[in-house]
Short mmCIF file of C-alpha atoms and ligand atoms in Angstrom, two decimals:
data_model
loop_
_atom_site.label_atom_id
_atom_site.label_comp_id
_atom_site.label_asym_id
_atom_site.label_seq_id
_atom_site.Cartn_x
_atom_site.Cartn_y
_atom_site.Cartn_z
CA UNK U 248 0.05 -0.03 0.06
CA UNK U 249 1.14 3.55 -0.79
CA UNK U 250 1.08 4.72 2.75
CA UNK U 251 3.27 2.01 4.05
CA UNK U 252 5.81 2.30 1.16
CA UNK U 253 5.78 6.19 1.86
CA UNK U 254 6.08 5.51 5.79
CA UNK U 255 9.13 3.29 5.31
CA UNK U 256 10.52 5.65 2.96
CA UNK U 257 10.16 8.50 5.19
CA UNK U 258 11.76 6.69 8.08
CA UNK U 259 14.64 5.11 6.15
CA UNK U 260 15.53 7.10 3.13
CA UNK U 261 17.23 10.58 3.42
CA UNK U 262 16.40 12.56 0.41
CA UNK U 263 18.64 14.82 -1.57
CA UNK U 264 18.24 18.53 -1.60
CA UNK U 265 15.48 18.23 0.83
CA UNK U 266 14.42 19.40 4.27
CA UNK U 267 12.87 16.21 5.47
CA UNK U 268 10.43 17.93 7.59
CA UNK U 269 8.71 19.32 4.62
CA UNK U 270 7.57 15.79 3.73
CA UNK U 271 5.12 16.15 6.51
CA UNK U 272 2.93 18.38 4.27
CA UNK U 273 4.46 17.34 0.80
CA UNK U 274 5.48 13.58 0.91
CA UNK U 275 7.77 12.09 -1.78
CA UNK U 276 5.88 10.64 -4.80
CA UNK U 277 6.25 6.68 -5.06
CA UNK U 278 7.18 5.86 -8.42
CA UNK U 279 6.89 2.32 -9.55
CA UNK U 280 7.22 2.58 -13.31
CA UNK U 281 8.29 4.59 -16.36
CA UNK U 282 7.50 4.67 -19.99
CA UNK U 283 8.84 7.08 -22.46
CA UNK U 284 8.11 10.68 -21.20
CA UNK U 285 6.05 9.40 -18.45
CA UNK U 286 6.46 8.22 -14.78
CA UNK U 287 4.01 5.77 -13.17
CA UNK U 288 3.13 6.49 -9.57
CA UNK U 289 2.20 3.59 -6.98
CA UNK U 290 -1.53 4.54 -7.32
CA UNK U 291 -1.48 4.47 -11.13
CA UNK U 292 -1.24 8.18 -12.05
CA UNK U 293 0.80 8.90 -15.09
CA UNK U 294 3.18 12.26 -14.68
CA UNK U 295 4.79 13.68 -17.65
CA UNK U 296 8.51 14.05 -16.78
CA UNK U 297 9.08 17.71 -17.74
CA UNK U 298 12.58 18.13 -16.40
CA UNK U 299 13.90 14.78 -17.73
CA UNK U 300 14.34 13.34 -14.02
CA UNK U 301 16.72 16.09 -12.88
CA UNK U 302 18.12 16.72 -16.34
CA UNK U 303 19.41 13.01 -16.98
CA UNK U 304 16.92 11.24 -18.84
CA UNK U 305 17.16 11.97 -22.66
CA UNK U 306 15.34 9.51 -24.38
CA UNK U 307 12.59 8.28 -22.13
CA UNK U 308 11.99 6.03 -19.35
CA UNK U 309 12.65 2.20 -20.07
CA UNK U 310 13.81 2.88 -23.48
CA UNK U 311 13.74 -0.27 -25.37
CA UNK U 312 17.05 0.40 -27.15
CA UNK U 313 18.94 1.13 -24.11
CA UNK U 314 17.33 -1.63 -22.25
CA UNK U 315 18.40 -4.09 -24.95
CA UNK U 316 21.84 -2.92 -25.01
CA UNK U 317 22.31 -3.10 -21.17
CA UNK U 318 20.74 -6.72 -21.26
CA UNK U 319 23.31 -7.87 -23.83
CA UNK U 320 26.23 -6.21 -21.84
CA UNK U 321 25.03 -7.67 -18.57
CA UNK U 322 25.48 -11.32 -19.88
CA UNK U 323 28.93 -10.64 -20.97
CA UNK U 324 30.66 -8.50 -18.37
CA UNK U 325 29.12 -6.34 -15.65
CA UNK U 326 32.24 -4.93 -14.28
CA UNK U 327 36.09 -5.03 -14.39
CA UNK U 328 38.40 -2.80 -12.64
CA UNK U 329 39.88 -0.24 -14.87
CA UNK U 330 43.46 0.03 -13.15
CA UNK U 331 45.62 -2.51 -15.10
CA UNK U 332 42.65 -3.66 -17.30
CA UNK U 333 40.47 -2.31 -20.12
CA UNK U 334 37.38 -3.56 -21.98
CA UNK U 335 35.40 -2.78 -25.21
CA UNK U 336 32.75 -0.47 -23.84
CA UNK U 337 35.12 1.95 -22.21
CA UNK U 338 37.48 2.00 -25.28
CA UNK U 339 34.58 2.47 -27.76
CA UNK U 340 32.98 5.30 -25.71
CA UNK U 341 36.37 7.14 -25.26
CA UNK U 342 37.02 6.90 -29.11
CA UNK U 343 33.64 8.15 -29.82
CA UNK U 344 33.56 10.98 -27.44
CA UNK U 345 37.12 12.01 -28.61
CA UNK U 346 35.68 12.00 -32.36
CA UNK U 347 32.62 14.21 -31.16
CA UNK U 348 35.34 16.77 -30.32
CA UNK U 349 36.92 16.31 -33.70
CA UNK U 350 39.74 14.79 -31.79
CA UNK U 351 40.74 17.98 -29.87
CA UNK U 352 39.78 16.28 -26.37
CA UNK U 353 41.20 12.79 -27.16
CA UNK U 354 41.80 11.28 -23.41
CA UNK U 355 38.92 10.28 -21.24
CA UNK U 356 38.98 9.93 -17.58
CA UNK U 357 35.94 8.36 -15.96
CA UNK U 358 33.93 8.53 -12.70
CA UNK U 359 30.39 8.13 -11.49
CA UNK U 360 29.01 11.63 -10.72
CA UNK U 361 29.10 15.06 -11.96
CA UNK U 362 30.90 16.40 -8.73
CA UNK U 363 33.54 13.82 -9.22
CA UNK U 364 34.03 15.19 -12.78
CA UNK U 365 34.65 18.72 -11.48
CA UNK U 366 37.18 17.43 -8.88
CA UNK U 367 39.04 15.50 -11.46
CA UNK U 368 39.18 18.45 -13.86
CA UNK U 369 40.32 20.81 -10.96
CA UNK U 370 42.98 18.36 -9.83
CA UNK U 371 44.26 17.52 -13.26
CA UNK U 372 44.59 21.32 -14.20
CA UNK U 373 46.65 21.91 -10.96
CA UNK U 374 48.77 18.80 -11.38
CA UNK U 375 49.39 19.68 -15.00
CA UNK U 376 50.72 22.89 -14.24
CA UNK U 377 52.85 21.67 -11.32
CA UNK U 378 54.31 18.92 -13.67
CA UNK U 379 55.09 21.71 -16.20
CA UNK U 380 57.10 23.59 -13.39
CA UNK U 381 54.38 26.13 -12.49
CA UNK U 382 53.11 25.04 -8.97
CA UNK U 383 52.00 28.56 -8.27
CA UNK U 384 49.14 28.01 -10.53
CA UNK U 385 46.80 26.63 -7.99
CA UNK U 386 43.84 28.82 -7.90
CA UNK U 387 40.35 28.68 -9.79
CA UNK U 388 37.99 31.16 -11.11
CA UNK U 389 34.40 30.54 -11.55
CA UNK U 390 31.26 32.39 -12.42
CA UNK U 391 29.01 34.15 -10.23
CA UNK U 392 25.97 31.66 -9.47
CA UNK U 393 28.04 28.99 -10.94
CA UNK U 394 27.13 25.27 -10.16
CA UNK U 395 29.77 22.39 -10.36
CA UNK U 396 28.38 20.01 -7.57
CA UNK U 397 28.43 19.74 -3.91
CA UNK U 398 31.22 17.51 -2.90
CA UNK U 399 33.70 19.50 -0.61
CA UNK U 400 36.13 20.10 -3.45
CA UNK U 401 33.27 21.12 -5.98
CA UNK U 402 31.95 23.35 -3.50
CA UNK U 403 34.84 25.43 -4.03
CA UNK U 404 33.77 26.61 -7.51
CA UNK U 405 29.97 26.39 -6.67
CA UNK U 406 28.62 29.72 -6.00
CA UNK U 407 25.30 28.93 -4.61
CA UNK U 408 25.09 30.40 -0.86
CA UNK U 409 22.44 27.90 0.20
CA UNK U 410 24.61 24.90 -0.63
CA UNK U 411 27.92 26.44 0.29
CA UNK U 412 27.60 28.44 3.52
CA UNK U 413 27.04 25.70 6.02
CA UNK U 414 30.17 23.99 4.98
CA UNK U 415 32.17 27.19 4.34
CA UNK U 416 34.91 26.22 6.74
CA UNK U 417 35.71 23.01 4.97
CA UNK U 418 36.05 24.66 1.49
CA UNK U 419 39.07 26.46 -0.09
CA UNK U 420 36.71 29.04 -2.06
CA UNK U 421 37.66 30.12 -5.56
CA UNK U 422 37.15 33.74 -6.75
CA UNK U 423 33.89 34.35 -8.54
CA UNK U 424 33.75 36.78 -11.73
CA UNK U 425 30.63 38.40 -12.82
CA UNK U 426 28.05 36.20 -14.83
CA UNK U 427 27.28 37.04 -18.48
CA UNK U 428 23.65 36.37 -17.56
CA UNK U 429 21.80 38.19 -20.13
CA UNK U 430 19.02 39.23 -17.72
CA UNK U 431 21.63 41.79 -16.35
CA UNK U 432 21.25 43.88 -19.55
CA UNK U 433 20.72 47.53 -18.77
CA UNK U 434 18.41 49.65 -21.07
CA UNK U 435 19.95 49.69 -24.76
CA UNK U 436 22.39 46.55 -23.90
CA UNK U 437 22.17 43.35 -26.02
CA UNK U 438 23.08 39.89 -24.62
CA UNK U 439 26.32 40.15 -26.59
CA UNK U 440 27.10 43.45 -24.72
CA UNK U 441 26.46 41.79 -21.37
CA UNK U 442 28.99 39.25 -22.55
CA UNK U 443 31.61 41.62 -23.48
CA UNK U 444 31.18 43.70 -20.09
CA UNK U 445 31.49 40.24 -18.11
CA UNK U 446 34.57 39.31 -20.17
CA UNK U 447 35.96 42.83 -19.33
CA UNK U 448 35.67 41.83 -15.56
CA UNK U 449 37.34 38.49 -16.34
CA UNK U 450 40.06 40.09 -18.19
CA UNK U 451 40.87 42.59 -15.28
CA UNK U 452 40.99 39.53 -12.79
CA UNK U 453 43.23 37.60 -14.98
CA UNK U 454 45.56 40.66 -15.43
CA UNK U 455 45.72 40.87 -11.63
CA UNK U 456 46.19 37.33 -10.61
CA UNK U 457 46.42 35.19 -13.84
CA UNK U 458 50.07 33.87 -12.93
CA UNK U 459 48.40 32.12 -9.87
CA UNK U 460 45.13 30.74 -11.72
CA UNK U 461 45.12 27.14 -12.90
CA UNK U 462 41.65 26.98 -14.44
CA UNK U 463 38.47 28.98 -15.20
CA UNK U 464 35.35 26.78 -14.94
CA UNK U 465 31.97 27.58 -16.23
CA UNK U 466 28.79 26.25 -17.63
CA UNK U 467 28.69 27.21 -21.06
CA UNK U 468 25.52 28.98 -22.62
CA UNK U 469 23.27 28.07 -19.42
CA UNK U 470 23.88 28.16 -15.85
CA UNK U 471 21.56 25.74 -14.84
CA UNK U 472 21.28 25.39 -10.96
CA UNK U 473 21.40 29.43 -10.99
CA UNK U 474 17.98 29.29 -12.50
CA UNK U 475 18.70 28.51 -16.05
CA UNK U 476 20.72 31.91 -16.58
CA UNK U 477 21.58 32.05 -20.42
CA UNK U 478 24.24 33.91 -21.87
CA UNK U 479 25.60 35.02 -25.47
CA UNK U 480 28.31 32.50 -27.05
CA UNK U 481 30.39 35.78 -27.30
CA UNK U 482 31.37 35.16 -23.69
CA UNK U 483 32.86 31.94 -24.52
CA UNK U 484 35.06 33.06 -27.37
CA UNK U 485 36.24 35.92 -25.14
CA UNK U 486 36.97 33.66 -22.28
CA UNK U 487 38.76 31.25 -24.40
CA UNK U 488 41.07 34.15 -25.91
CA UNK U 489 41.70 35.31 -22.26
CA UNK U 490 42.59 31.71 -20.95
CA UNK U 491 44.97 31.56 -23.99
CA UNK U 492 46.33 34.89 -23.20
CA UNK U 493 47.07 34.29 -19.41
CA UNK U 494 47.79 30.70 -19.67
CA UNK U 495 44.64 29.20 -17.71
CA UNK U 496 42.84 25.97 -18.39
CA UNK U 497 39.37 26.51 -19.58
CA UNK U 498 37.05 23.87 -18.27
CA UNK U 499 33.43 23.68 -19.67
CA UNK U 500 31.25 21.87 -17.31
CA UNK U 501 28.68 20.32 -19.62
CA UNK U 502 27.29 18.04 -17.27
CA UNK U 503 23.93 19.74 -17.61
CA UNK U 504 24.17 21.45 -21.03
CA UNK U 505 25.88 18.73 -22.88
CA UNK U 506 24.40 15.83 -25.02
CA UNK U 507 22.27 17.97 -27.14
CA UNK U 508 20.57 20.12 -24.63
CA UNK U 509 21.07 23.37 -26.03
CA UNK U 510 20.75 22.58 -29.73
CA UNK U 511 24.41 21.25 -30.61
CA UNK U 512 25.84 18.25 -29.12
CA UNK U 513 28.11 20.27 -26.86
CA UNK U 514 27.25 23.86 -25.99
CA UNK U 515 30.53 25.15 -26.63
CA UNK U 516 30.29 24.36 -30.14
CA UNK U 517 28.02 27.32 -30.63
CA UNK U 518 30.84 29.67 -29.88
CA UNK U 519 33.49 27.63 -32.16
CA UNK U 520 35.65 27.00 -29.47
CA UNK U 521 37.05 23.88 -27.51
CA UNK U 522 37.91 24.09 -23.95
CA UNK U 523 40.99 22.34 -22.32
CA UNK U 524 38.81 20.09 -19.97
CA UNK U 525 35.39 19.06 -20.77
CA UNK U 526 33.18 17.50 -18.00
CA UNK U 527 30.17 15.37 -18.85
CA UNK U 528 27.71 13.47 -16.78
CA UNK U 529 23.92 13.42 -16.30
CA UNK U 530 22.54 12.79 -19.91
CA UNK U 531 25.47 10.81 -21.08
CA UNK U 532 24.32 7.55 -19.82
CA UNK U 533 20.72 8.38 -21.02
CA UNK U 534 19.61 8.77 -17.39
CA UNK U 535 20.33 4.91 -16.84
CA UNK U 536 23.48 4.64 -14.69
CA UNK U 537 25.78 6.90 -12.87
CA UNK U 538 28.67 8.11 -15.15
CA UNK U 539 30.87 10.97 -15.70
CA UNK U 540 33.77 11.63 -17.75
CA UNK U 541 36.48 14.38 -18.09
CA UNK U 542 37.78 14.85 -21.46
CA UNK U 543 41.30 16.56 -22.03
CA UNK U 544 43.57 18.06 -24.29
CA UNK U 545 46.91 16.24 -25.56
CA UNK U 546 49.11 18.81 -23.89
CA UNK U 547 47.53 18.07 -20.67
CA UNK U 548 47.75 14.48 -21.02
CA UNK U 549 51.29 14.74 -22.10
CA UNK U 550 52.20 16.71 -18.84
CA UNK U 551 51.65 13.75 -16.82
CA UNK U 552 53.34 11.09 -18.99
CA UNK U 553 56.46 10.02 -17.23
CA UNK U 554 58.21 7.20 -15.66
CA UNK U 555 57.70 8.66 -12.30
CA UNK U 556 54.26 7.53 -10.86
CA UNK U 557 53.91 10.73 -8.77
CA UNK U 558 53.91 12.63 -11.85
CA UNK U 559 50.81 10.42 -13.12
CA UNK U 560 47.19 11.48 -12.48
CA UNK U 561 46.41 10.32 -8.95
CA UNK U 562 42.72 9.33 -8.74
CA UNK U 563 41.33 6.36 -7.84
CA UNK U 564 37.75 5.49 -8.05
CA UNK U 565 36.37 1.65 -7.89
CA UNK U 566 33.61 1.88 -10.56
CA UNK U 567 35.84 3.91 -12.93
CA UNK U 568 34.67 3.27 -16.49
CA UNK U 569 32.06 0.73 -15.38
CA UNK U 570 31.21 -1.52 -18.54
CA UNK U 571 27.38 -1.38 -17.96
CA UNK U 572 27.30 2.51 -17.60
CA UNK U 573 29.75 2.67 -20.68
CA UNK U 574 27.37 0.61 -22.65
CA UNK U 575 24.33 2.69 -21.67
CA UNK U 576 26.21 5.81 -22.95
CA UNK U 577 27.26 3.98 -26.29
CA UNK U 578 23.45 3.18 -26.73
CA UNK U 579 22.70 6.71 -25.82
CA UNK U 580 25.06 8.06 -28.66
CA UNK U 581 23.89 5.45 -31.04
CA UNK U 582 20.44 6.95 -30.82
CA UNK U 583 21.81 10.31 -31.57
CA UNK U 584 23.41 9.03 -34.64
CA UNK U 585 20.62 6.69 -35.90
CA UNK U 586 17.57 9.07 -35.35
CA UNK U 587 19.67 12.39 -36.19
CA UNK U 588 18.45 13.64 -33.01
CA UNK U 589 19.83 17.15 -33.06
CA UNK U 590 17.85 17.79 -36.31
CA UNK U 591 14.73 16.30 -34.91
CA UNK U 592 15.17 18.48 -31.81
CA UNK U 593 15.25 21.75 -33.74
CA UNK U 594 11.60 21.12 -34.57
CA UNK U 595 10.92 20.21 -30.95
CA UNK U 596 12.71 23.28 -29.71
CA UNK U 597 10.66 25.32 -32.13
CA UNK U 598 7.42 24.13 -30.63
CA UNK U 599 8.99 24.60 -26.94
CA UNK U 600 9.66 28.27 -27.91
CA UNK U 601 5.99 28.69 -29.49
CA UNK U 602 4.35 27.28 -26.36
CA UNK U 603 6.38 29.44 -24.19
CA UNK U 604 5.21 32.29 -25.94
CA UNK U 605 1.56 31.38 -26.42
CA UNK U 606 1.23 30.21 -22.76
CA UNK U 607 3.33 32.54 -20.65
CA UNK U 608 5.01 35.59 -22.39
CA UNK U 609 1.71 37.71 -21.92
CA UNK U 610 1.12 36.45 -18.44
CA UNK U 611 1.23 39.45 -16.00
CA UNK U 612 3.53 37.61 -13.46
CA UNK U 613 6.11 36.22 -16.04
CA UNK U 614 9.34 37.76 -16.45
CA UNK U 615 12.30 37.05 -18.80
CA UNK U 616 10.85 34.14 -20.74
CA UNK U 617 13.82 32.83 -22.52
CA UNK U 618 15.06 29.62 -24.43
CA UNK U 619 18.15 27.84 -25.63
CA UNK U 620 17.50 24.74 -27.55
CA UNK U 621 15.60 22.11 -25.32
CA UNK U 622 15.54 24.40 -22.28
CA UNK U 623 12.82 26.89 -21.77
CA UNK U 624 12.59 29.17 -18.55
CA UNK U 625 10.85 32.35 -16.97
CA UNK U 626 10.71 34.11 -13.51
CA UNK U 627 7.60 34.53 -11.52
CA UNK U 628 7.34 38.06 -10.03
CA UNK U 629 5.93 38.52 -6.43
CA UNK U 630 6.09 34.51 -6.00
CA UNK U 631 5.20 33.46 -2.31
CA UNK U 632 8.15 32.08 -0.52
CA UNK U 633 7.34 28.40 -0.85
CA UNK U 634 6.47 28.89 -4.52
CA UNK U 635 8.61 26.09 -5.71
CA UNK U 636 7.18 23.26 -3.51
CA UNK U 637 3.57 24.73 -4.13
CA UNK U 638 4.03 24.80 -7.84
CA UNK U 639 5.46 21.21 -7.93
CA UNK U 640 2.42 19.93 -5.92
CA UNK U 641 -0.01 21.83 -8.23
CA UNK U 642 1.86 20.52 -11.43
CA UNK U 643 1.78 17.13 -10.04
CA UNK U 644 -1.94 17.40 -9.69
CA UNK U 645 -2.31 18.32 -13.23
CA UNK U 646 -0.24 15.23 -14.15
CA UNK U 647 3.31 16.78 -14.75
CA UNK U 648 6.68 16.58 -12.90
CA UNK U 649 8.00 20.37 -12.82
CA UNK U 650 10.28 21.50 -9.91
CA UNK U 651 10.82 25.15 -10.15
CA UNK U 652 14.39 26.55 -8.85
CA UNK U 653 13.21 29.24 -6.44
CA UNK U 654 10.86 31.45 -8.60
CA UNK U 655 12.26 30.22 -11.91
CA UNK U 656 9.92 27.80 -13.72
CA UNK U 657 11.77 25.79 -16.29
CA UNK U 658 11.31 22.96 -18.65
CA UNK U 659 13.99 20.43 -19.64
CA UNK U 660 11.94 17.71 -21.49
CA UNK U 661 13.50 14.32 -22.77
CA UNK U 662 14.00 14.32 -26.44
CA UNK U 663 11.11 11.77 -26.91
CA UNK U 664 8.25 14.20 -26.04
CA UNK U 665 5.76 14.48 -28.89
CA UNK U 666 3.59 17.54 -29.72
CA UNK U 667 0.58 16.40 -27.70
CA UNK U 668 2.88 15.82 -24.88
CA UNK U 669 4.68 19.00 -24.91
CA UNK U 670 1.09 20.61 -25.09
CA UNK U 671 -0.07 18.79 -22.07
CA UNK U 672 3.11 19.58 -20.21
CA UNK U 673 2.51 23.40 -20.79
CA UNK U 674 -1.11 22.98 -20.10
CA UNK U 675 -0.09 21.60 -16.63
CA UNK U 676 2.23 24.28 -15.96
CA UNK U 677 -0.34 27.01 -16.69
CA UNK U 678 -2.73 25.11 -14.14
CA UNK U 679 -0.10 25.22 -11.74
CA UNK U 680 0.79 28.93 -12.07
CA UNK U 681 -2.81 29.87 -11.85
CA UNK U 682 -3.30 27.78 -8.87
CA UNK U 683 -0.25 28.94 -7.05
CA UNK U 684 -0.89 32.54 -7.66
CA UNK U 685 -4.68 32.63 -7.59
C1 PLP H 2184 24.33 18.27 -11.73
C2 PLP H 2184 25.53 19.24 -11.98
C3 PLP H 2184 26.85 18.86 -11.41
C4 PLP H 2184 26.91 17.68 -10.35
O1 PLP H 2184 26.58 16.55 -10.85
P1 PLP H 2184 26.13 15.32 -9.73
O2 PLP H 2184 26.09 14.14 -10.48
O3 PLP H 2184 24.84 15.91 -9.07
O4 PLP H 2184 27.24 15.54 -8.76
C5 PLP H 2184 27.94 19.55 -11.80
N1 PLP H 2184 27.77 20.57 -12.66
C6 PLP H 2184 26.60 20.85 -13.39
C7 PLP H 2184 26.53 22.06 -14.37
C8 PLP H 2184 25.44 20.40 -12.87
O5 PLP H 2184 24.24 20.55 -13.54
#
């Protein structure tokens, strides 16, 4: 029975990103099945997954093709350690990811979650400079409002007070530079103008302390956890040039914006640049299994290549390159290739934009409606303090999973949503907004 599963869950399971006491009024939703863009609750309600289950599920729940690939892999090899061993899925995945960067980032290091990918990229950057005789390069720069995960190392470059303040004594905080968030435009300024202004501040910071900076980390095009803050690709071009000039690694955290989310396979492609280090996770396994990967340039890889173990990259993780997770990622990349998903998503994104405009742009409480590829978002003016939870509850009643960040309502649907489903998702959102504001 639903009540008993719920009671057992509340007693034994500590949920992430949650004040557990809030579950007294808004209990977690027991999910027992999934099919395409839908989740099925224990009492038989079908919920449209409007945020791809925290941005991970790209091709629907229980996708038949990914399921088949995993079954096949399961009967061959479930896991083998990657220190001293290798196996077909990890080799194939590394080659294919490198090829997706046109060979620019041809070396892949694996972990299981996004925060670990961030930490690996930070460690790799500092250690590469140290191996090159520049040990003073050990500081990081990040963007205001940037989010790169919540382990103690990743919190150093995560500028979200709520997640960081309680743990501040544990964290070696990086310096933040102004966000190129296009919402910051003053009268007459374009998004590209905001980008140039923010890049000016980055230039000043690098001029002052560039010799001590190892890396600059950012989420290209869309700062997700900051509330889907979007910026012009011009910022990435200018940041790339500045990083080259001051010998600073550019780390693109594409954990949320990679895998086609912004319209191109990698978000940084829209600026015509390549980072030095690239972090992927979330959608890379289709939302099936925990997997993350850091791709790096040849020069960085070379900086570690030596007879001395201490000059090697020192990061050990038991499940590195897990064959099942790599197979899920390969099946995900197969779907991109076989179905020409990026092309199909252009039509889907156009509909997303139309629905955003039709349903919300003229709404009196809606501010900054915006879109980049398969992400649409807006702010709600004068939202009540518990807006996010109330909106979530009202959307659930209307048959949709939507979970605003503060007063930012956003849509990040899986790439299998059809027109009728997208329309139903926006209808549920409109119902929820009316319910919460009314
Ligand atoms: C989710 C996210 C992370 C952290 O990934 P986890 O797997 O949750 O640790 C890091 N960076 C960005 C941009 C993210 O969206």
